[in-house]
Amino acid sequence: MIEVKNLSKAFSGKVVLDNVSCNLYKGKMNLIIGTSGSGKSVFMKCMIGLIQPEKGQIFFDGKDLLEMNKDDKKELRKNIGMLFQGSALFDSMTVEDNIKFPLDMFTNHTLKEKKNIVNGVLDRVNIDGANKKFPSEISGGMQKRVALARAIVLKPKFLFVDEPNSGLDPKTSLVIDKLIMELTREYEITTVVNTHDMNTVLESGDNILYLDYGKKGWEGTKEEIIFNDNARLNDFIFASDFLRAAKEKRMKELS
Amino acid sequence: MIKGFLTHFGRYILMLKQMFRRPESGRVYYKEFFHQCNEIGIGSLWIVIIISLFLGAVTTVQTAYQLVSPLVGLELIATIIRDSTFLELSPTVTCIVLAGVIGSKISSELGNMRVSEQIDALEIMGINTHTFLILPKILASIFVIPCLIVLSMFLSVLGGYLAGTWSGILNPTQFEMGLLLDFVPFNLFFGLIKAFVFAFIITSVSAYFGYYVKGGALEIGRSSTKAVVVSCIIILLADYGLAALLL
Ligand SMILES: Nc1ncnc2c1ncn2[C@@H]1O[C@H](COP(=O)(O)OP(=O)(O)O)[C@@H](O)[C@H]1O
Ligand SMILES: [Mg+2]
């Protein structure tokens, strides 16, 4: 579980995060939603320590990231997996070597054990026969899955995912979302996902945080979000006329 | 301008300082070192061979053209080739070319890793990216580039020998005599010191420009141009500095 308390961050005077607090739970899909430029990526980068916030606390299972020394941080990092927006696979390495890399760096397994683990996670993300290919030789959806395999190969307790669906078609998006959700439940991972994809929100939002240009705008579950009474959030989720009409119809049916 | 220079310089020094941390896994770094030796050495072998042969050949022909006095023996041409290649041509000219070949490669490789978040991905895994991405490159180049320079010295003299004897400027015996005339081993050593220093400059400067790229593909291109230009200028400054200091 991750507890964020009063997190604030500004870039040369421009406030990007303004006193954000939230809880992110174990074994749940914790979604951070908001329009482009609302600060989702910055929020995530603060949580994993790539950006230093001005103010606030970030507790990973009770330990404040911002107070940790180098060794504690190193230990924590081994428990964090991240799936980047552009996959961020190492393009000088094959698919197999990409996934093997964290094992090479941080474990003492034999080559055979490592190969088995790699094939296990590749199997888990439904990739077959791409071991020797380079990232540039496989499709965007496959790259995402390989990156996901790399993120989970050390069995992390925390998984961060930045815009899993950007650049993917709706069908592939659903496959990725489903995979992330299954892995979250299976390994009891505290998963944090940045998204502005409503499919993802309604499909997998166990715990949703709406960022409204750096401020916490709303918090709740996927069941609650449909009937929320926050005008700006409604504008954001029911952006199209079609969805707005669908919501009104459903509201009428219920009342 | 001065502030900009100091910011860059400070960040560059910090980068070098952060590079010296204990590697997470000796085995992976060891492999990476040899991989880089291969990339840097084999990758620029042909250009070094071609440049060196021609440097020697051209120096021979031009020296012969300038040496018209009957008072000096023709063997002096070989002496001049030996000293100018050992002292200046092989280390400096070759390293200027290597700054273009290796420098742009390193800087665009790291720039691409930065822009596509591969460096962030390494950071998240808990890897010290300065150590992992930069140290093996620097160590490999200060090992491989001096070897290339020694090869270049040999080939330049060979180029001079071939050009000199084929075009009938001087005969092989004269060339050999001139080559051994007043040989100062320190000159060879001095050339190697230069090679070490220049190798360090090329790799660290271009790694710096690549590592700290911000933006996209356009900035990667710009920073690799900057890496080459700045490496060349610093090489020339260091060249002058070393000559003033050690000769
Ligand atoms: N390193 C940075 N320096 C300055 N401004 C930044 C930086 N990173 C992000 N920003 C700004 O912060 C705001 C939020 O960005 P971001 O978190 O990427 O939004 P998104 O919700 O789309 O992920 C944007 O206005 C962006 O310009
Ligand atoms: Mg973003």
Coordinates of C-alpha atoms and ligand atoms in Angstrom, one line a residue:
Chain A
M1 CA 0.0 0.0 0.0
I2 CA 1.2 3.5 -0.8
E3 CA 0.0 6.6 1.1
V4 CA 0.6 10.0 -0.5
K5 CA 0.3 13.0 1.8
N6 CA 0.2 16.6 0.7
L7 CA 2.3 16.2 -2.3
S8 CA 3.2 19.5 -4.1
K9 CA 5.4 20.1 -7.1
A10 CA 6.1 23.2 -9.2
F11 CA 8.3 23.7 -12.2
S12 CA 10.0 27.1 -12.2
G13 CA 7.0 28.7 -10.5
K14 CA 4.3 26.8 -12.4
V15 CA 2.3 24.6 -10.0
V16 CA 1.8 21.1 -11.4
L17 CA 0.8 19.3 -8.3
D18 CA -1.0 21.1 -5.5
N19 CA -1.3 19.4 -2.1
V20 CA -2.4 15.9 -3.4
S21 CA -3.1 13.2 -0.9
C22 CA -4.4 9.7 -1.6
N23 CA -4.2 6.0 -0.7
L24 CA -3.2 3.4 -3.2
Y25 CA -4.2 -0.2 -2.2
K26 CA -2.6 -3.6 -2.5
G27 CA -4.1 -6.0 -5.0
K28 CA -6.1 -3.2 -6.5
M29 CA -6.1 -1.2 -9.8
N30 CA -5.5 2.3 -8.6
L31 CA -6.1 4.7 -11.5
I32 CA -5.0 8.3 -11.8
I33 CA -7.2 10.0 -14.4
G34 CA -7.3 13.5 -15.9
T35 CA -6.9 15.4 -19.1
S36 CA -3.5 15.6 -20.9
G37 CA -1.2 18.0 -19.0
S38 CA -3.1 17.6 -15.7
G39 CA 0.0 16.3 -14.0
K40 CA -0.5 12.5 -14.0
S41 CA 3.0 11.7 -15.3
V42 CA 4.6 14.1 -12.9
F43 CA 2.6 12.6 -10.0
M44 CA 3.8 9.1 -10.9
K45 CA 7.4 10.3 -11.4
C46 CA 7.3 11.8 -7.9
M47 CA 6.1 8.6 -6.4
I48 CA 8.9 6.5 -7.9
G49 CA 11.5 9.1 -7.1
L50 CA 12.4 10.3 -10.6
I51 CA 11.3 13.8 -9.7
Q52 CA 11.9 15.4 -6.3
P53 CA 8.7 17.1 -5.0
E54 CA 8.8 20.3 -3.0
K55 CA 6.6 19.1 -0.3
G56 CA 4.8 16.0 0.9
Q57 CA 5.3 12.4 2.0
I58 CA 5.1 9.2 0.1
F59 CA 4.8 6.1 2.3
F60 CA 5.6 2.7 0.7
D61 CA 4.2 0.2 3.3
G62 CA 4.8 2.8 6.0
K63 CA 8.3 4.0 4.9
D64 CA 8.6 7.5 3.6
L65 CA 10.4 7.5 0.2
L66 CA 11.6 11.0 0.7
E67 CA 13.3 10.2 4.0
M68 CA 15.0 7.0 2.8
N69 CA 18.7 6.6 2.5
K70 CA 20.4 5.3 -0.6
D71 CA 20.3 1.6 0.5
D72 CA 16.7 1.7 1.5
K73 CA 15.9 3.3 -1.9
K74 CA 17.8 0.7 -3.7
E75 CA 15.9 -2.0 -1.9
L76 CA 12.6 -0.4 -2.6
R77 CA 13.5 0.0 -6.3
K78 CA 13.9 -3.8 -6.6
N79 CA 10.2 -4.0 -5.5
I80 CA 9.0 -1.5 -8.1
G81 CA 8.2 -2.3 -11.7
M82 CA 7.3 0.3 -14.2
L83 CA 5.7 0.1 -17.6
F84 CA 6.5 3.3 -19.6
Q85 CA 4.3 5.1 -22.1
G86 CA 6.6 4.3 -24.9
S87 CA 7.6 0.8 -23.5
A88 CA 11.2 1.9 -23.0
L89 CA 12.6 -1.4 -24.1
F90 CA 16.4 -1.4 -24.5
D91 CA 16.6 -1.4 -28.3
S92 CA 20.1 -2.8 -28.4
M93 CA 18.9 -6.0 -26.7
T94 CA 16.6 -8.8 -27.9
V95 CA 13.2 -9.4 -26.3
E96 CA 14.7 -12.2 -24.2
D97 CA 17.7 -10.1 -23.0
N98 CA 15.5 -7.2 -22.1
I99 CA 13.5 -9.4 -19.7
K100 CA 16.6 -11.2 -18.5
F101 CA 18.4 -7.9 -17.7
P102 CA 16.9 -7.3 -14.2
L103 CA 17.7 -10.9 -13.4
D104 CA 21.3 -10.5 -14.5
M105 CA 21.7 -7.4 -12.5
F106 CA 20.0 -8.4 -9.2
T107 CA 19.9 -12.2 -8.9
N108 CA 22.4 -15.0 -8.8
H109 CA 20.4 -17.5 -10.8
T110 CA 22.1 -19.7 -13.3
L111 CA 21.6 -19.1 -17.0
K112 CA 19.2 -22.0 -17.2
E113 CA 17.1 -20.8 -14.3
K114 CA 17.0 -17.3 -15.8
K115 CA 15.9 -18.7 -19.2
N116 CA 13.1 -20.6 -17.4
I117 CA 11.9 -17.5 -15.6
V118 CA 12.0 -15.4 -18.8
N119 CA 10.0 -18.0 -20.7
G120 CA 7.6 -18.1 -17.8
V121 CA 6.8 -14.4 -17.9
L122 CA 6.7 -14.3 -21.7
D123 CA 4.2 -17.1 -21.5
R124 CA 2.3 -15.2 -18.9
V125 CA 1.9 -12.2 -21.2
N126 CA 1.0 -14.5 -24.1
I127 CA 4.1 -14.0 -26.2
D128 CA 5.5 -16.9 -28.1
G129 CA 8.4 -17.2 -30.5
A130 CA 9.7 -13.7 -30.2
N131 CA 12.6 -14.4 -27.9
K132 CA 15.3 -13.5 -30.4
K133 CA 13.6 -10.6 -32.0
F134 CA 14.6 -7.0 -31.3
P135 CA 12.1 -4.4 -30.0
S136 CA 12.0 -2.7 -33.4
E137 CA 10.9 -5.9 -35.1
I138 CA 7.7 -6.4 -33.1
S139 CA 4.4 -4.5 -33.0
G140 CA 3.5 -1.8 -30.5
G141 CA 1.1 -4.0 -28.6
M142 CA 3.8 -6.7 -28.3
Q143 CA 6.3 -4.2 -27.1
K144 CA 3.9 -3.2 -24.4
R145 CA 3.5 -6.8 -23.3
V146 CA 7.3 -7.4 -23.4
A147 CA 7.8 -4.3 -21.3
L148 CA 5.1 -5.6 -18.9
A149 CA 7.0 -8.9 -18.7
R150 CA 10.2 -7.0 -17.9
A151 CA 8.4 -5.0 -15.2
I152 CA 7.1 -8.0 -13.4
V153 CA 10.0 -10.4 -13.8
L154 CA 11.4 -9.6 -10.3
K155 CA 7.9 -10.1 -8.8
P156 CA 7.5 -6.4 -7.7
K157 CA 5.2 -5.3 -4.9
F158 CA 4.4 -2.1 -6.7
L159 CA 3.6 -1.7 -10.4
F160 CA 3.4 1.7 -12.1
V161 CA 1.9 2.0 -15.5
D162 CA 1.9 5.3 -17.5
E163 CA -0.8 5.5 -20.2
P164 CA -0.9 1.8 -21.1
N165 CA -3.2 2.4 -24.0
S166 CA -1.5 5.3 -25.8
G167 CA -0.9 4.4 -29.5
L168 CA -2.8 1.1 -29.3
D169 CA -6.0 0.1 -31.0
P170 CA -9.0 -0.4 -28.7
K171 CA -8.8 -4.2 -28.9
T172 CA -5.2 -4.4 -28.0
S173 CA -5.8 -1.9 -25.3
L174 CA -8.3 -4.1 -23.7
V175 CA -5.9 -7.1 -23.8
I176 CA -3.2 -5.0 -22.0
D177 CA -5.7 -3.7 -19.4
K178 CA -6.9 -7.2 -18.7
L179 CA -3.4 -8.5 -18.4
I180 CA -2.4 -5.8 -15.9
M181 CA -5.6 -6.4 -13.9
E182 CA -5.0 -10.2 -13.8
L183 CA -1.4 -9.8 -12.7
T184 CA -2.4 -7.3 -10.0
R185 CA -4.9 -9.8 -8.5
E186 CA -2.6 -12.8 -9.0
Y187 CA 0.5 -11.4 -7.3
E188 CA -1.3 -8.9 -5.0
I189 CA 0.5 -6.0 -6.5
T190 CA -0.2 -2.4 -5.6
T191 CA -0.8 -1.2 -9.2
V192 CA -1.0 2.5 -10.2
V193 CA -2.2 3.3 -13.7
N194 CA -2.2 6.7 -15.4
T195 CA -4.9 6.9 -18.0
H196 CA -7.4 9.0 -19.8
D197 CA -9.0 6.0 -21.4
M198 CA -12.6 5.6 -20.3
N199 CA -12.7 1.9 -21.2
T200 CA -9.9 1.3 -18.7
V201 CA -11.6 3.4 -16.1
L202 CA -15.0 1.6 -16.3
E203 CA -13.4 -1.8 -16.8
S204 CA -10.8 -1.9 -14.0
G205 CA -11.1 1.2 -11.7
D206 CA -11.0 -0.3 -8.2
N207 CA -9.8 3.0 -6.8
I208 CA -9.9 6.2 -8.9
L209 CA -8.2 9.5 -8.3
Y210 CA -9.2 12.4 -10.6
L211 CA -6.5 15.0 -11.0
D212 CA -7.9 18.4 -12.0
Y213 CA -4.9 20.4 -13.2
G214 CA -2.8 19.4 -10.2
K215 CA -5.5 19.3 -7.6
K216 CA -7.4 16.3 -6.4
G217 CA -10.8 16.7 -8.0
W218 CA -12.5 13.5 -7.0
E219 CA -11.9 10.0 -5.5
G220 CA -13.9 6.9 -5.7
T221 CA -14.6 3.6 -7.5
K222 CA -15.8 2.7 -11.0
E223 CA -19.3 2.1 -9.7
E224 CA -19.4 5.5 -8.1
I225 CA -17.8 7.4 -11.0
I226 CA -20.9 7.0 -13.2
F227 CA -23.2 8.8 -10.9
N228 CA -20.7 11.3 -9.5
D229 CA -21.9 14.9 -9.2
N230 CA -18.6 16.7 -9.9
A231 CA -19.3 18.9 -12.9
R232 CA -15.7 19.0 -14.2
L233 CA -15.2 15.2 -13.8
N234 CA -18.4 14.6 -15.7
D235 CA -17.2 16.9 -18.4
F236 CA -14.1 14.8 -18.6
I237 CA -15.6 11.3 -18.6
F238 CA -18.7 12.0 -20.6
A239 CA -16.9 14.1 -23.1
S240 CA -18.9 12.9 -26.1
D241 CA -22.6 13.5 -26.7
F242 CA -23.1 9.8 -27.2
L243 CA -21.8 9.0 -23.7
R244 CA -23.7 11.8 -22.1
A245 CA -26.9 10.6 -23.7
A246 CA -26.2 7.1 -22.6
K247 CA -25.7 8.2 -19.0
E248 CA -29.0 10.2 -19.0
K249 CA -30.8 7.2 -20.4
R250 CA -29.4 5.0 -17.6
M251 CA -30.2 7.6 -15.0
K252 CA -33.8 7.7 -16.1
E253 CA -34.1 3.9 -16.1
L254 CA -32.8 3.8 -12.6
S255 CA -35.1 6.6 -11.2
Chain B
M1 CA 27.4 32.7 -21.7
I2 CA 29.8 32.3 -18.8
K3 CA 27.0 31.1 -16.6
G4 CA 26.0 28.6 -19.3
F5 CA 29.5 27.3 -19.5
L6 CA 29.8 27.0 -15.7
T7 CA 26.5 25.1 -15.5
H8 CA 27.6 22.7 -18.1
F9 CA 31.0 22.3 -16.5
G10 CA 29.6 21.7 -13.0
R11 CA 27.2 19.1 -14.3
Y12 CA 29.9 17.4 -16.3
I13 CA 32.1 17.1 -13.2
L14 CA 29.2 15.8 -11.2
M15 CA 28.5 13.2 -13.9
L16 CA 32.1 12.0 -13.6
K17 CA 31.9 11.9 -9.9
Q18 CA 28.7 9.8 -9.9
M19 CA 30.2 7.4 -12.3
F20 CA 32.5 5.9 -9.8
R21 CA 30.1 3.8 -7.8
R22 CA 30.2 0.1 -7.1
P23 CA 28.7 -1.8 -10.0
E24 CA 25.5 -3.7 -9.3
S25 CA 26.8 -6.8 -11.1
G26 CA 30.4 -7.3 -12.0
R27 CA 29.6 -9.8 -14.7
V28 CA 27.2 -7.5 -16.6
Y29 CA 29.7 -4.6 -16.5
Y30 CA 32.5 -6.9 -17.6
K31 CA 30.5 -7.9 -20.6
E32 CA 29.5 -4.4 -21.4
F33 CA 33.2 -3.3 -21.3
F34 CA 34.1 -5.8 -24.0
H35 CA 31.1 -5.0 -26.0
Q36 CA 32.1 -1.3 -26.0
C37 CA 35.7 -2.2 -26.8
N38 CA 34.4 -4.0 -29.8
E39 CA 32.0 -1.2 -30.8
I40 CA 34.7 1.5 -30.4
G41 CA 37.7 -0.4 -31.7
I42 CA 36.3 -2.4 -34.6
G43 CA 33.8 0.3 -35.5
S44 CA 36.5 2.8 -36.3
L45 CA 39.3 0.5 -37.4
W46 CA 38.9 1.1 -41.2
I47 CA 38.8 4.9 -41.0
V48 CA 41.9 4.9 -38.8
I49 CA 43.7 2.6 -41.3
I50 CA 42.8 4.8 -44.3
I51 CA 43.6 8.1 -42.6
S52 CA 46.9 6.9 -41.3
L53 CA 48.3 5.6 -44.5
F54 CA 47.4 8.8 -46.3
L55 CA 48.7 11.1 -43.6
G56 CA 52.1 9.4 -43.9
A57 CA 52.0 9.4 -47.7
V58 CA 51.0 13.0 -48.0
T59 CA 53.5 14.1 -45.4
T60 CA 56.3 12.4 -47.3
V61 CA 55.5 14.0 -50.6
Q62 CA 55.0 17.4 -49.1
T63 CA 58.2 17.3 -47.0
A64 CA 60.1 16.2 -50.1
Y65 CA 58.7 19.2 -52.0
Q66 CA 59.7 21.6 -49.3
L67 CA 63.2 20.2 -48.7
V68 CA 65.0 21.5 -51.7
S69 CA 68.3 22.4 -50.0
P70 CA 71.2 20.1 -51.1
L71 CA 72.7 20.5 -47.7
V72 CA 70.3 18.1 -45.9
G73 CA 70.2 14.5 -46.7
L74 CA 67.0 12.9 -48.1
E75 CA 66.9 10.6 -45.1
L76 CA 65.7 13.5 -43.0
I77 CA 62.3 13.1 -44.7
A78 CA 61.8 9.9 -42.8
T79 CA 62.9 11.5 -39.6
I80 CA 60.4 14.3 -40.1
I81 CA 57.6 11.8 -40.8
R82 CA 58.4 9.8 -37.7
D83 CA 58.4 12.8 -35.4
S84 CA 55.4 14.6 -36.8
T85 CA 53.3 11.4 -36.8
F86 CA 54.3 10.3 -33.4
L87 CA 54.0 13.8 -31.8
E88 CA 51.0 15.3 -33.6
L89 CA 49.5 13.7 -36.7
S90 CA 48.6 10.3 -35.4
P91 CA 47.3 11.2 -32.0
T92 CA 45.6 14.5 -32.7
V93 CA 44.3 14.2 -36.3
T94 CA 43.1 10.6 -35.7
C95 CA 41.4 11.6 -32.4
I96 CA 39.7 14.6 -34.1
V97 CA 38.3 12.1 -36.7
L98 CA 37.4 9.6 -33.9
A99 CA 35.6 12.4 -32.1
G100 CA 33.3 12.5 -35.1
V101 CA 32.9 8.8 -35.4
I102 CA 32.7 7.7 -31.8
G103 CA 31.5 10.9 -30.3
S104 CA 28.4 11.2 -32.4
K105 CA 27.7 7.5 -31.9
I106 CA 27.9 7.7 -28.1
S107 CA 26.0 10.9 -27.9
S108 CA 23.1 9.8 -30.1
E109 CA 22.9 6.4 -28.5
L110 CA 22.5 7.9 -25.0
G111 CA 20.3 10.7 -26.3
N112 CA 18.0 8.2 -27.8
M113 CA 17.9 6.2 -24.5
R114 CA 17.1 9.4 -22.6
V115 CA 14.3 10.5 -24.9
S116 CA 12.7 7.0 -25.1
E117 CA 12.8 6.8 -21.3
Q118 CA 15.2 3.8 -21.4
I119 CA 17.4 5.7 -18.9
D120 CA 14.4 6.2 -16.6
A121 CA 13.7 2.6 -16.9
L122 CA 17.2 1.7 -15.7
E123 CA 16.9 4.2 -12.9
I124 CA 13.6 2.7 -11.7
M125 CA 15.3 -0.7 -11.6
G126 CA 17.7 0.8 -9.1
I127 CA 20.7 0.8 -11.5
N128 CA 23.1 3.7 -11.3
T129 CA 22.9 4.8 -14.9
H130 CA 26.0 7.0 -14.8
T131 CA 28.0 4.0 -13.9
F132 CA 26.3 1.6 -16.1
L133 CA 26.0 3.6 -19.3
I134 CA 29.1 5.8 -19.1
L135 CA 31.9 4.1 -17.2
P136 CA 32.3 1.1 -19.5
K137 CA 32.4 3.4 -22.5
I138 CA 35.1 5.6 -21.0
L139 CA 37.2 2.6 -19.8
A140 CA 36.8 0.9 -23.2
S141 CA 37.9 3.9 -25.1
I142 CA 40.9 4.7 -23.0
F143 CA 42.0 1.2 -23.6
V144 CA 41.2 0.9 -27.2
I145 CA 41.9 4.3 -28.6
P146 CA 45.6 4.3 -27.6
C147 CA 45.9 0.9 -29.4
L148 CA 44.4 2.5 -32.5
I149 CA 46.9 5.3 -32.2
V150 CA 49.8 3.0 -32.0
L151 CA 48.4 1.3 -35.1
S152 CA 48.0 4.6 -36.7
M153 CA 51.6 5.6 -36.0
F154 CA 52.9 2.4 -37.5
L155 CA 50.6 2.8 -40.6
S156 CA 51.6 6.4 -41.1
V157 CA 55.2 5.6 -41.2
L158 CA 54.4 2.7 -43.6
G159 CA 52.4 5.1 -45.8
G160 CA 55.3 7.4 -45.9
Y161 CA 57.7 4.6 -46.7
L162 CA 55.5 3.3 -49.5
A163 CA 54.9 6.8 -51.0
G164 CA 58.5 7.7 -50.7
T165 CA 60.0 4.6 -52.3
W166 CA 57.4 4.1 -54.9
S167 CA 57.6 7.6 -56.2
G168 CA 61.4 7.5 -56.1
I169 CA 61.8 10.3 -53.6
L170 CA 64.2 8.3 -51.5
N171 CA 65.3 4.7 -51.4
P172 CA 64.5 2.1 -48.6
T173 CA 68.0 2.4 -47.1
Q174 CA 67.7 6.1 -46.7
F175 CA 64.3 5.8 -45.2
E176 CA 65.4 3.3 -42.6
M177 CA 68.4 5.4 -41.8
G178 CA 66.2 8.5 -41.3
L179 CA 63.7 6.5 -39.2
L180 CA 66.4 5.6 -36.7
L181 CA 68.2 8.9 -36.7
D182 CA 68.1 10.6 -33.2
F183 CA 65.1 8.6 -32.1
V184 CA 63.7 9.9 -28.8
P185 CA 61.5 7.3 -27.1
F186 CA 59.7 10.0 -25.1
N187 CA 58.1 11.2 -28.3
L188 CA 56.3 7.9 -28.6
F189 CA 55.3 8.0 -25.0
F190 CA 54.1 11.6 -25.4
G191 CA 51.9 10.5 -28.3
L192 CA 50.4 7.8 -26.1
I193 CA 49.7 10.3 -23.3
K194 CA 47.8 12.4 -25.8
A195 CA 45.9 9.4 -26.9
F196 CA 44.8 8.6 -23.4
V197 CA 43.7 12.2 -22.7
F198 CA 41.9 12.6 -26.0
A199 CA 40.1 9.3 -25.6
F200 CA 38.8 10.4 -22.2
I201 CA 37.7 13.8 -23.6
I202 CA 35.9 12.3 -26.6
T203 CA 33.9 9.7 -24.6
S204 CA 33.1 11.8 -21.5
V205 CA 32.1 14.9 -23.4
S206 CA 29.9 13.1 -25.9
A207 CA 28.4 11.0 -23.1
Y208 CA 27.6 14.2 -21.2
F209 CA 25.8 15.7 -24.2
G210 CA 23.9 12.5 -24.9
Y211 CA 22.9 11.7 -21.3
Y212 CA 21.4 15.1 -20.6
V213 CA 19.4 15.5 -23.8
K214 CA 15.9 16.9 -23.3
G215 CA 13.2 16.8 -26.0
G216 CA 13.0 14.6 -29.1
A217 CA 14.7 13.4 -32.2
L218 CA 15.7 17.0 -33.2
E219 CA 17.5 17.5 -30.0
I220 CA 19.4 14.2 -30.3
G221 CA 20.8 15.4 -33.6
R222 CA 21.7 18.8 -32.2
S223 CA 23.4 17.4 -29.2
S224 CA 25.5 15.0 -31.1
T225 CA 26.7 17.8 -33.3
K226 CA 27.5 19.8 -30.1
A227 CA 29.3 16.7 -28.7
V228 CA 31.6 16.5 -31.7
V229 CA 32.3 20.2 -31.9
V230 CA 33.0 20.6 -28.2
S231 CA 35.1 17.4 -28.1
C232 CA 37.2 18.8 -31.0
I233 CA 37.8 22.1 -29.4
I234 CA 38.7 20.6 -26.0
I235 CA 41.1 18.2 -27.8
L236 CA 42.9 21.0 -29.5
L237 CA 43.1 23.0 -26.2
A238 CA 44.4 19.9 -24.4
D239 CA 46.8 19.3 -27.3
Y240 CA 48.3 22.8 -26.8
G241 CA 48.3 22.4 -23.0
L242 CA 50.1 19.1 -23.1
A243 CA 52.7 20.3 -25.5
A244 CA 53.4 23.4 -23.4
L245 CA 53.5 21.3 -20.3
L246 CA 55.5 18.3 -21.4
L247 CA 57.8 19.3 -24.2
Ligands
LIG1 N1 10.4 18.3 -16.4 C1 9.4 19.3 -16.5 N2 9.8 20.6 -16.5 C2 8.8 21.6 -16.6 N3 7.5 21.3 -16.8 C3 7.1 20.0 -16.8 C4 8.1 19.0 -16.7 N4 7.4 17.8 -16.7 C5 6.1 18.1 -16.8 N5 5.9 19.5 -16.9 C6 4.6 20.2 -17.0 O1 3.8 19.7 -16.0 C7 2.4 19.6 -16.6 C8 1.9 18.2 -16.4 O2 2.6 17.3 -17.2 P1 2.3 15.7 -17.2 O3 2.4 15.2 -15.8 O4 3.2 15.1 -18.2 O5 0.8 15.6 -17.7 P2 0.0 14.3 -18.1 O6 -1.2 14.4 -17.1 O7 -0.5 14.5 -19.5 O8 0.8 13.1 -17.9 C9 2.5 20.0 -18.0 O9 2.0 21.3 -18.1 C10 4.0 20.0 -18.3 O10 4.3 21.0 -19.2
MG2 MG 1.6 11.7 -19.2

